[in-house]
Amino acid sequence: MNKKNFIPVCEPLYLGNEERYALDAIRSQWISSAGGYIEKFEDQFSSYCGVEYGITTTSGTTALHLALKSLGVKGGDEIIIPDFTMIAVLFAVLYCGAKPVFVDVEPDTWNIDVKKIEKKITSKTKVILPVHIYGHPVDMEPIMKLAGKYNLYIIEDAAEAHGAEYVGKKCGSIGHINCFSFYANKIITTGEGGMVVTSDPEFADKCRYYKNLCFSLHGKRDYMHDDLGYNYRMTNVQAALGLAQLENIDKFVERRRNNARVYNKLLRDIPGIQLPVEKEYAKNVYWMYGIVIDPEEFGRTRDELMTNLKEKGVGTRRFFNPMHKQKVLKKLGIKDEESYPVTEWLSQNGFYLPSASGLEYEETEYICNAIRKFYI
Ligand SMILES: Cc1ncc(COP(=O)(O)O)c(C=O)c1O
């Protein structure tokens, strides 16, 4: 147990130049969205991913919105997303007036079930938007094949998967245009922030255009605007923090993977707990270490275990609720009465344990012992 007698689910970790670069940005007076750190962070993060261009944004949510806008997504288009995901994915689709089409997820990776996508494709489908949940890469090859067969775009949501790899390729380098979040719990953070990455110069320019209120990219500033734009600009101070974090990304990824090794070792033999996997095609970065409780086998429910851990000073978070059940859809007149049994099961029985890059061995041991003692 740590000094504060509470182990949070996640907190940021600074290993290098965070304070120095942020202070430098502040002292330089370049505190808005111009300034050297923005370009450096965009260049270095996109090269880290193996992609040509990076466009910083205010969040992962706005990165998704920009990516969809840059592909020309509009009302009437259908966007295929996993039913088990973070709400920002659904919202970004709704911001465009497009229709979300849900697909259930795989029971082991918790990612979109690639075998179930094709039957959801219609003449209105424009984009498939796979999400690398909790740091495990989606099986991208079959999805890219569908994109070729049906002439669709792919947007990877790699918000939770910095540094994760699919068959040796970084997540965020496979789809046509891909998104990251740098929220404080992410593997590298800028506090709030995000980035779109792509190797397509036209999509990159569209993102730059929309994110800056549709000011003309190359022409003169005459304060005439041809399109509806947004202010999704990251600040130079945030980018300074991001650049410093990026310098140590391999260490952060290794620490997350090490957390998982320890959890796997200490939890493996407790009945009724499903642990995260790492498929042969994947390098999982275990952004969050999720587990799923089978109440019959474990003898207690997920919620009972979470409450017990809380009493013992351990922070946890339950898994996402299914997208198709979000009340906002009803208000918008969108109905979906299909069933998504895997998502339902995960949402009822899954939660994640403390997963910060700074988590210590003794803390993990304490958490696993607490779980073991609660098992009946
Ligand atoms: C998969 C996924 N997509 C998008 C987002 C949205 O990112 P942000 O919180 O930076 O808007 C998150 C946030 O945690 C996420 O987990």
Short mmCIF file of C-alpha atoms and ligand atoms in Angstrom, two decimals:
data_model
loop_
_atom_site.label_atom_id
_atom_site.label_comp_id
_atom_site.label_asym_id
_atom_site.label_seq_id
_atom_site.Cartn_x
_atom_site.Cartn_y
_atom_site.Cartn_z
CA MET A 1 0.00 0.00 0.00
CA ASN A 2 1.39 3.43 -0.83
CA LYS A 3 1.93 6.42 1.45
CA LYS A 4 -1.54 7.84 0.87
CA ASN A 5 -3.27 4.62 1.98
CA PHE A 6 -5.11 4.59 -1.29
CA ILE A 7 -4.06 3.14 -4.62
CA PRO A 8 -5.69 5.12 -7.42
CA VAL A 9 -6.71 3.50 -10.68
CA CYS A 10 -4.23 5.68 -12.48
CA GLU A 11 -2.13 8.79 -12.11
CA PRO A 12 0.39 10.43 -14.40
CA LEU A 13 4.11 9.79 -14.05
CA TYR A 14 6.86 12.25 -14.97
CA LEU A 15 10.24 10.74 -15.69
CA GLY A 16 12.12 13.54 -17.45
CA ASN A 17 11.74 16.99 -18.99
CA GLU A 18 8.05 17.68 -18.23
CA GLU A 19 8.58 20.63 -15.89
CA ARG A 20 11.52 22.01 -17.87
CA TYR A 21 9.70 22.06 -21.23
CA ALA A 22 6.39 23.32 -19.80
CA LEU A 23 8.20 26.12 -17.98
CA ASP A 24 10.14 26.95 -21.12
CA ALA A 25 6.87 27.25 -23.06
CA ILE A 26 5.39 29.51 -20.39
CA ARG A 27 8.47 31.71 -20.20
CA SER A 28 8.70 31.97 -23.98
CA GLN A 29 5.24 33.65 -24.01
CA TRP A 30 4.11 31.08 -26.61
CA ILE A 31 1.29 29.69 -24.52
CA SER A 32 -1.47 29.33 -27.09
CA SER A 33 -1.45 27.12 -30.14
CA ALA A 34 1.57 28.60 -31.92
CA GLY A 35 5.05 27.75 -30.68
CA GLY A 36 7.78 25.26 -31.33
CA TYR A 37 6.56 22.45 -29.09
CA ILE A 38 3.41 21.87 -31.15
CA GLU A 39 5.32 21.06 -34.32
CA LYS A 40 7.93 18.98 -32.50
CA PHE A 41 5.30 16.96 -30.68
CA GLU A 42 3.30 16.40 -33.88
CA ASP A 43 6.40 15.39 -35.86
CA GLN A 44 7.89 13.15 -33.21
CA PHE A 45 4.69 11.41 -32.18
CA SER A 46 3.64 10.73 -35.78
CA SER A 47 7.12 9.35 -36.59
CA TYR A 48 6.95 7.20 -33.45
CA CYS A 49 3.72 5.75 -34.89
CA GLY A 50 5.27 5.34 -38.34
CA VAL A 51 2.88 7.83 -39.95
CA GLU A 52 3.60 11.00 -41.99
CA TYR A 53 1.50 13.67 -40.29
CA GLY A 54 0.28 14.47 -36.80
CA ILE A 55 -2.37 17.08 -36.01
CA THR A 56 -2.73 17.96 -32.34
CA THR A 57 -6.20 18.52 -30.89
CA THR A 58 -7.85 19.44 -27.61
CA SER A 59 -8.86 15.83 -26.80
CA GLY A 60 -9.31 12.33 -28.11
CA THR A 61 -12.97 13.15 -28.63
CA THR A 62 -12.21 16.11 -30.89
CA ALA A 63 -9.56 14.06 -32.70
CA LEU A 64 -12.27 11.53 -33.60
CA HIS A 65 -14.62 14.27 -34.71
CA LEU A 66 -11.92 15.83 -36.91
CA ALA A 67 -11.01 12.48 -38.44
CA LEU A 68 -14.64 11.84 -39.38
CA LYS A 69 -15.00 15.40 -40.75
CA SER A 70 -11.86 15.07 -42.83
CA LEU A 71 -13.35 11.99 -44.51
CA GLY A 72 -16.46 13.99 -45.35
CA VAL A 73 -18.77 12.06 -43.00
CA LYS A 74 -22.23 13.64 -42.90
CA GLY A 75 -25.87 12.97 -42.11
CA GLY A 76 -27.11 9.71 -43.61
CA ASP A 77 -23.72 7.99 -43.50
CA GLU A 78 -23.36 4.87 -41.36
CA ILE A 79 -20.33 4.37 -39.16
CA ILE A 80 -19.57 0.94 -37.74
CA ILE A 81 -18.32 1.02 -34.15
CA PRO A 82 -17.96 -1.57 -31.37
CA ASP A 83 -20.83 -1.73 -28.89
CA PHE A 84 -18.25 -1.99 -26.11
CA THR A 85 -16.31 1.26 -26.14
CA MET A 86 -15.91 4.65 -24.57
CA ILE A 87 -18.74 7.11 -25.14
CA ALA A 88 -16.56 9.60 -27.09
CA VAL A 89 -16.62 7.23 -30.05
CA LEU A 90 -20.41 7.31 -30.24
CA PHE A 91 -20.51 11.06 -29.66
CA ALA A 92 -18.05 11.83 -32.45
CA VAL A 93 -20.29 9.91 -34.87
CA LEU A 94 -23.37 11.78 -33.60
CA TYR A 95 -21.62 15.18 -33.92
CA CYS A 96 -21.49 14.51 -37.67
CA GLY A 97 -25.18 13.62 -37.78
CA ALA A 98 -24.17 10.13 -38.93
CA LYS A 99 -25.75 6.89 -37.79
CA PRO A 100 -23.82 4.60 -35.43
CA VAL A 101 -24.03 0.92 -36.30
CA PHE A 102 -22.96 -1.38 -33.50
CA VAL A 103 -21.04 -4.64 -33.58
CA ASP A 104 -20.54 -6.93 -30.59
CA VAL A 105 -17.03 -7.64 -29.31
CA GLU A 106 -14.80 -10.69 -28.94
CA PRO A 107 -15.05 -12.44 -25.57
CA ASP A 108 -11.27 -12.60 -25.06
CA THR A 109 -9.80 -9.36 -26.47
CA TRP A 110 -12.97 -7.31 -25.82
CA ASN A 111 -12.36 -5.65 -29.21
CA ILE A 112 -14.82 -5.38 -32.10
CA ASP A 113 -15.61 -8.87 -33.39
CA VAL A 114 -14.18 -8.77 -36.89
CA LYS A 115 -16.26 -11.78 -37.96
CA LYS A 116 -19.46 -9.87 -37.27
CA ILE A 117 -18.66 -6.68 -39.19
CA GLU A 118 -19.43 -7.67 -42.77
CA LYS A 119 -23.10 -8.33 -42.23
CA LYS A 120 -23.51 -4.80 -40.85
CA ILE A 121 -22.13 -3.16 -44.01
CA THR A 122 -24.75 -1.45 -46.22
CA SER A 123 -24.63 0.94 -49.16
CA LYS A 124 -24.59 3.78 -46.60
CA THR A 125 -21.57 2.56 -44.65
CA LYS A 126 -18.68 4.99 -44.93
CA VAL A 127 -16.30 4.15 -42.10
CA ILE A 128 -15.39 1.26 -39.83
CA LEU A 129 -14.03 2.59 -36.55
CA PRO A 130 -12.24 -0.13 -34.55
CA VAL A 131 -11.11 0.73 -31.02
CA HIS A 132 -8.04 -0.91 -29.45
CA ILE A 133 -9.68 -1.50 -26.10
CA TYR A 134 -7.57 -1.20 -22.94
CA GLY A 135 -4.41 -1.41 -25.05
CA HIS A 136 -5.01 -4.66 -26.93
CA PRO A 137 -4.80 -4.23 -30.72
CA VAL A 138 -7.77 -5.08 -32.88
CA ASP A 139 -7.23 -7.78 -35.51
CA MET A 140 -6.78 -5.20 -38.27
CA GLU A 141 -6.04 -7.32 -41.34
CA PRO A 142 -9.59 -8.59 -41.90
CA ILE A 143 -10.87 -5.05 -41.36
CA MET A 144 -8.49 -3.59 -43.95
CA LYS A 145 -9.66 -6.30 -46.36
CA LEU A 146 -13.28 -5.25 -45.84
CA ALA A 147 -12.25 -1.65 -46.45
CA GLY A 148 -10.78 -2.67 -49.82
CA LYS A 149 -13.73 -4.87 -50.76
CA TYR A 150 -16.42 -2.28 -49.94
CA ASN A 151 -14.43 0.90 -50.53
CA LEU A 152 -14.64 2.09 -46.93
CA TYR A 153 -12.42 4.19 -44.72
CA ILE A 154 -10.89 2.90 -41.51
CA ILE A 155 -10.32 5.10 -38.48
CA GLU A 156 -8.39 3.43 -35.68
CA ASP A 157 -9.17 4.73 -32.23
CA ALA A 158 -5.84 4.21 -30.50
CA ALA A 159 -6.68 6.46 -27.52
CA GLU A 160 -5.89 3.58 -25.18
CA ALA A 161 -3.13 1.97 -27.20
CA HIS A 162 -0.04 4.19 -27.40
CA GLY A 163 2.84 1.97 -28.45
CA ALA A 164 0.70 -1.16 -28.96
CA GLU A 165 1.54 -3.20 -32.05
CA TYR A 166 -0.39 -5.31 -34.53
CA VAL A 167 1.92 -7.77 -36.33
CA GLY A 168 4.84 -5.45 -35.65
CA LYS A 169 3.03 -2.29 -36.81
CA LYS A 170 2.13 0.43 -34.35
CA CYS A 171 -1.55 0.89 -33.59
CA GLY A 172 -2.48 4.15 -35.27
CA SER A 173 -0.49 3.37 -38.42
CA ILE A 174 -2.85 0.93 -40.13
CA GLY A 175 -6.15 2.74 -40.77
CA HIS A 176 -6.51 5.66 -43.17
CA ILE A 177 -6.66 8.21 -40.37
CA ASN A 178 -6.25 7.43 -36.69
CA CYS A 179 -6.77 9.02 -33.31
CA PHE A 180 -5.13 9.28 -29.90
CA SER A 181 -6.07 10.81 -26.56
CA PHE A 182 -3.57 12.30 -24.13
CA TYR A 183 -5.91 12.57 -21.15
CA ALA A 184 -4.12 12.28 -17.78
CA ASN A 185 -4.68 8.54 -17.44
CA LYS A 186 -3.27 7.74 -20.87
CA ILE A 187 0.14 6.12 -21.39
CA ILE A 188 1.54 9.52 -22.32
CA THR A 189 -0.38 12.62 -21.37
CA THR A 190 -0.71 16.33 -22.06
CA GLY A 191 -3.33 16.78 -19.31
CA GLU A 192 -6.11 17.12 -21.85
CA GLY A 193 -5.33 16.66 -25.52
CA GLY A 194 -5.33 14.40 -28.51
CA MET A 195 -3.85 13.84 -31.96
CA VAL A 196 -4.99 12.70 -35.37
CA VAL A 197 -2.31 10.87 -37.36
CA THR A 198 -2.40 9.99 -41.05
CA SER A 199 -0.10 9.53 -44.02
CA ASP A 200 -2.60 11.14 -46.38
CA PRO A 201 -1.72 14.82 -46.97
CA GLU A 202 -5.25 15.72 -48.00
CA PHE A 203 -6.83 14.33 -44.81
CA ALA A 204 -4.11 16.02 -42.76
CA ASP A 205 -4.86 19.40 -44.35
CA LYS A 206 -8.58 18.96 -43.80
CA CYS A 207 -7.95 18.29 -40.10
CA ARG A 208 -5.77 21.40 -39.83
CA TYR A 209 -8.47 23.41 -41.60
CA TYR A 210 -11.40 22.25 -39.47
CA LYS A 211 -9.53 22.40 -36.18
CA ASN A 212 -8.69 26.06 -36.71
CA LEU A 213 -12.17 27.50 -37.37
CA CYS A 214 -11.81 26.89 -41.11
CA PHE A 215 -9.34 29.70 -41.55
CA SER A 216 -7.86 29.25 -44.99
CA LEU A 217 -4.69 27.14 -44.77
CA HIS A 218 -2.74 28.88 -47.48
CA GLY A 219 -4.61 32.02 -48.50
CA LYS A 220 -4.72 35.37 -46.80
CA ARG A 221 -6.62 35.99 -43.59
CA ASP A 222 -9.65 37.83 -44.89
CA TYR A 223 -12.00 36.58 -42.15
CA MET A 224 -14.28 34.91 -44.66
CA HIS A 225 -15.09 31.27 -43.87
CA ASP A 226 -16.34 28.74 -46.41
CA ASP A 227 -17.22 26.01 -43.91
CA LEU A 228 -18.30 25.39 -40.35
CA GLY A 229 -15.12 25.13 -38.31
CA TYR A 230 -14.09 24.27 -34.76
CA ASN A 231 -11.48 25.44 -32.31
CA TYR A 232 -9.74 22.19 -31.43
CA ARG A 233 -6.25 23.67 -30.99
CA MET A 234 -3.87 22.21 -28.42
CA THR A 235 -1.70 24.72 -26.53
CA ASN A 236 2.08 24.92 -26.77
CA VAL A 237 2.29 24.27 -23.00
CA GLN A 238 0.38 21.02 -23.40
CA ALA A 239 2.57 20.00 -26.34
CA ALA A 240 5.67 20.73 -24.23
CA LEU A 241 4.39 18.27 -21.64
CA GLY A 242 3.56 15.77 -24.37
CA LEU A 243 7.02 16.00 -25.93
CA ALA A 244 8.67 15.32 -22.57
CA GLN A 245 6.39 12.35 -22.02
CA LEU A 246 7.10 11.03 -25.49
CA GLU A 247 10.83 10.95 -24.74
CA ASN A 248 10.09 8.17 -22.24
CA ILE A 249 7.25 6.37 -23.98
CA ASP A 250 9.12 3.06 -24.20
CA LYS A 251 9.61 3.11 -20.44
CA PHE A 252 5.93 3.85 -19.82
CA VAL A 253 4.89 1.00 -22.12
CA GLU A 254 7.30 -1.39 -20.45
CA ARG A 255 6.01 -0.44 -17.00
CA ARG A 256 2.40 -1.06 -18.10
CA ARG A 257 3.39 -4.44 -19.55
CA ASN A 258 5.23 -5.27 -16.36
CA ASN A 259 2.14 -4.44 -14.26
CA ALA A 260 0.28 -7.01 -16.36
CA ARG A 261 2.98 -9.66 -15.92
CA VAL A 262 2.73 -9.29 -12.15
CA TYR A 263 -1.08 -9.29 -12.10
CA ASN A 264 -1.17 -12.34 -14.41
CA LYS A 265 1.19 -14.22 -12.14
CA LEU A 266 -0.65 -13.39 -8.92
CA LEU A 267 -4.24 -13.78 -10.17
CA ARG A 268 -3.89 -16.70 -12.59
CA ASP A 269 -5.02 -19.45 -10.22
CA ILE A 270 -8.04 -17.72 -8.65
CA PRO A 271 -11.20 -19.33 -10.07
CA GLY A 272 -13.82 -17.16 -11.74
CA ILE A 273 -11.53 -14.37 -12.91
CA GLN A 274 -10.97 -13.83 -16.62
CA LEU A 275 -7.64 -12.08 -17.27
CA PRO A 276 -6.67 -9.97 -20.28
CA VAL A 277 -5.02 -11.76 -23.19
CA GLU A 278 -2.25 -11.05 -25.66
CA LYS A 279 -3.00 -12.62 -29.03
CA GLU A 280 -0.17 -13.90 -31.21
CA TYR A 281 -0.57 -10.91 -33.56
CA ALA A 282 -0.50 -8.40 -30.72
CA LYS A 283 1.72 -6.41 -28.45
CA ASN A 284 -0.73 -5.44 -25.70
CA VAL A 285 0.26 -2.32 -23.76
CA TYR A 286 -2.27 -3.01 -20.98
CA TRP A 287 -3.30 0.64 -20.70
CA MET A 288 -5.73 -0.58 -18.08
CA TYR A 289 -5.58 -4.04 -16.57
CA GLY A 290 -9.16 -5.29 -16.86
CA ILE A 291 -10.61 -8.42 -15.32
CA VAL A 292 -14.02 -10.06 -15.71
CA ILE A 293 -15.66 -11.84 -12.77
CA ASP A 294 -17.82 -14.91 -13.23
CA PRO A 295 -20.01 -14.54 -10.12
CA GLU A 296 -20.93 -18.26 -10.04
CA GLU A 297 -17.35 -19.39 -10.04
CA PHE A 298 -15.84 -16.58 -7.98
CA GLY A 299 -18.61 -16.69 -5.39
CA ARG A 300 -19.15 -12.91 -5.35
CA THR A 301 -20.28 -10.36 -7.87
CA ARG A 302 -18.14 -7.77 -9.62
CA ASP A 303 -19.81 -4.99 -7.63
CA GLU A 304 -19.23 -6.75 -4.31
CA LEU A 305 -15.57 -7.17 -5.16
CA MET A 306 -15.21 -3.54 -6.22
CA THR A 307 -16.81 -2.36 -2.95
CA ASN A 308 -14.55 -4.64 -0.94
CA LEU A 309 -11.46 -3.32 -2.71
CA LYS A 310 -12.57 0.25 -2.13
CA GLU A 311 -12.85 -0.47 1.61
CA LYS A 312 -9.29 -1.76 1.45
CA GLY A 313 -8.04 1.42 -0.26
CA VAL A 314 -7.93 0.16 -3.84
CA GLY A 315 -9.41 2.27 -6.65
CA THR A 316 -11.17 0.45 -9.49
CA ARG A 317 -13.47 1.35 -12.40
CA ARG A 318 -16.26 -0.72 -13.87
CA PHE A 319 -16.21 -1.48 -17.59
CA PHE A 320 -18.16 0.65 -20.09
CA ASN A 321 -21.88 0.34 -20.57
CA PRO A 322 -23.06 -0.84 -24.00
CA MET A 323 -23.33 1.93 -26.58
CA HIS A 324 -26.67 0.72 -27.96
CA LYS A 325 -28.25 1.27 -24.53
CA GLN A 326 -27.18 4.89 -24.11
CA LYS A 327 -30.25 6.99 -23.35
CA VAL A 328 -29.04 9.79 -25.60
CA LEU A 329 -29.83 7.61 -28.62
CA LYS A 330 -33.50 7.48 -27.75
CA LYS A 331 -33.59 11.26 -27.46
CA LEU A 332 -32.08 11.48 -30.93
CA GLY A 333 -34.60 9.00 -32.32
CA ILE A 334 -32.04 6.25 -32.91
CA LYS A 335 -33.32 2.78 -32.07
CA ASP A 336 -31.38 -0.46 -31.88
CA GLU A 337 -33.10 -3.50 -30.50
CA GLU A 338 -30.48 -6.06 -31.37
CA SER A 339 -28.71 -7.90 -28.59
CA TYR A 340 -25.00 -7.74 -27.96
CA PRO A 341 -24.44 -10.52 -25.43
CA VAL A 342 -20.66 -10.25 -25.05
CA THR A 343 -20.81 -6.51 -24.44
CA GLU A 344 -23.64 -7.01 -21.94
CA TRP A 345 -21.63 -9.64 -20.06
CA LEU A 346 -18.51 -7.48 -19.96
CA SER A 347 -20.43 -4.44 -18.88
CA GLN A 348 -22.03 -6.35 -16.00
CA ASN A 349 -18.97 -8.24 -14.82
CA GLY A 350 -15.84 -6.40 -15.89
CA PHE A 351 -13.76 -3.78 -14.12
CA TYR A 352 -10.21 -2.61 -14.08
CA LEU A 353 -7.58 -2.56 -11.40
CA PRO A 354 -4.96 0.13 -10.66
CA SER A 355 -2.79 0.31 -13.76
CA ALA A 356 -0.58 3.42 -13.52
CA SER A 357 2.91 3.35 -14.98
CA GLY A 358 4.15 4.15 -11.46
CA LEU A 359 2.38 1.21 -9.76
CA GLU A 360 4.74 -0.61 -7.44
CA TYR A 361 5.18 -4.37 -6.99
CA GLU A 362 4.07 -4.22 -3.31
CA GLU A 363 0.88 -2.42 -4.33
CA THR A 364 0.02 -5.03 -6.96
CA GLU A 365 0.73 -7.77 -4.45
CA TYR A 366 -1.51 -6.07 -1.88
CA ILE A 367 -4.35 -5.78 -4.43
CA CYS A 368 -4.08 -9.41 -5.53
CA ASN A 369 -4.01 -10.65 -1.94
CA ALA A 370 -7.14 -8.63 -1.21
CA ILE A 371 -8.89 -10.25 -4.19
CA ARG A 372 -7.74 -13.72 -3.14
CA LYS A 373 -9.06 -13.22 0.40
CA PHE A 374 -12.45 -12.18 -0.92
CA TYR A 375 -12.86 -15.27 -3.12
CA ILE A 376 -15.20 -17.94 -1.70
C1 LIG B 1 -11.26 4.60 -26.69
C2 LIG B 1 -11.36 6.06 -26.38
N1 LIG B 1 -11.67 6.91 -27.36
C3 LIG B 1 -11.76 8.23 -27.15
C4 LIG B 1 -11.53 8.76 -25.91
C5 LIG B 1 -11.72 10.23 -25.71
O1 LIG B 1 -10.56 10.88 -25.32
P1 LIG B 1 -10.64 12.23 -24.46
O2 LIG B 1 -11.03 11.88 -23.08
O3 LIG B 1 -9.24 12.75 -24.57
O4 LIG B 1 -11.63 13.11 -25.15
C6 LIG B 1 -11.18 7.93 -24.87
C7 LIG B 1 -10.92 8.53 -23.56
O5 LIG B 1 -10.55 8.06 -22.58
C8 LIG B 1 -11.10 6.54 -25.09
O6 LIG B 1 -10.81 5.69 -24.10
#
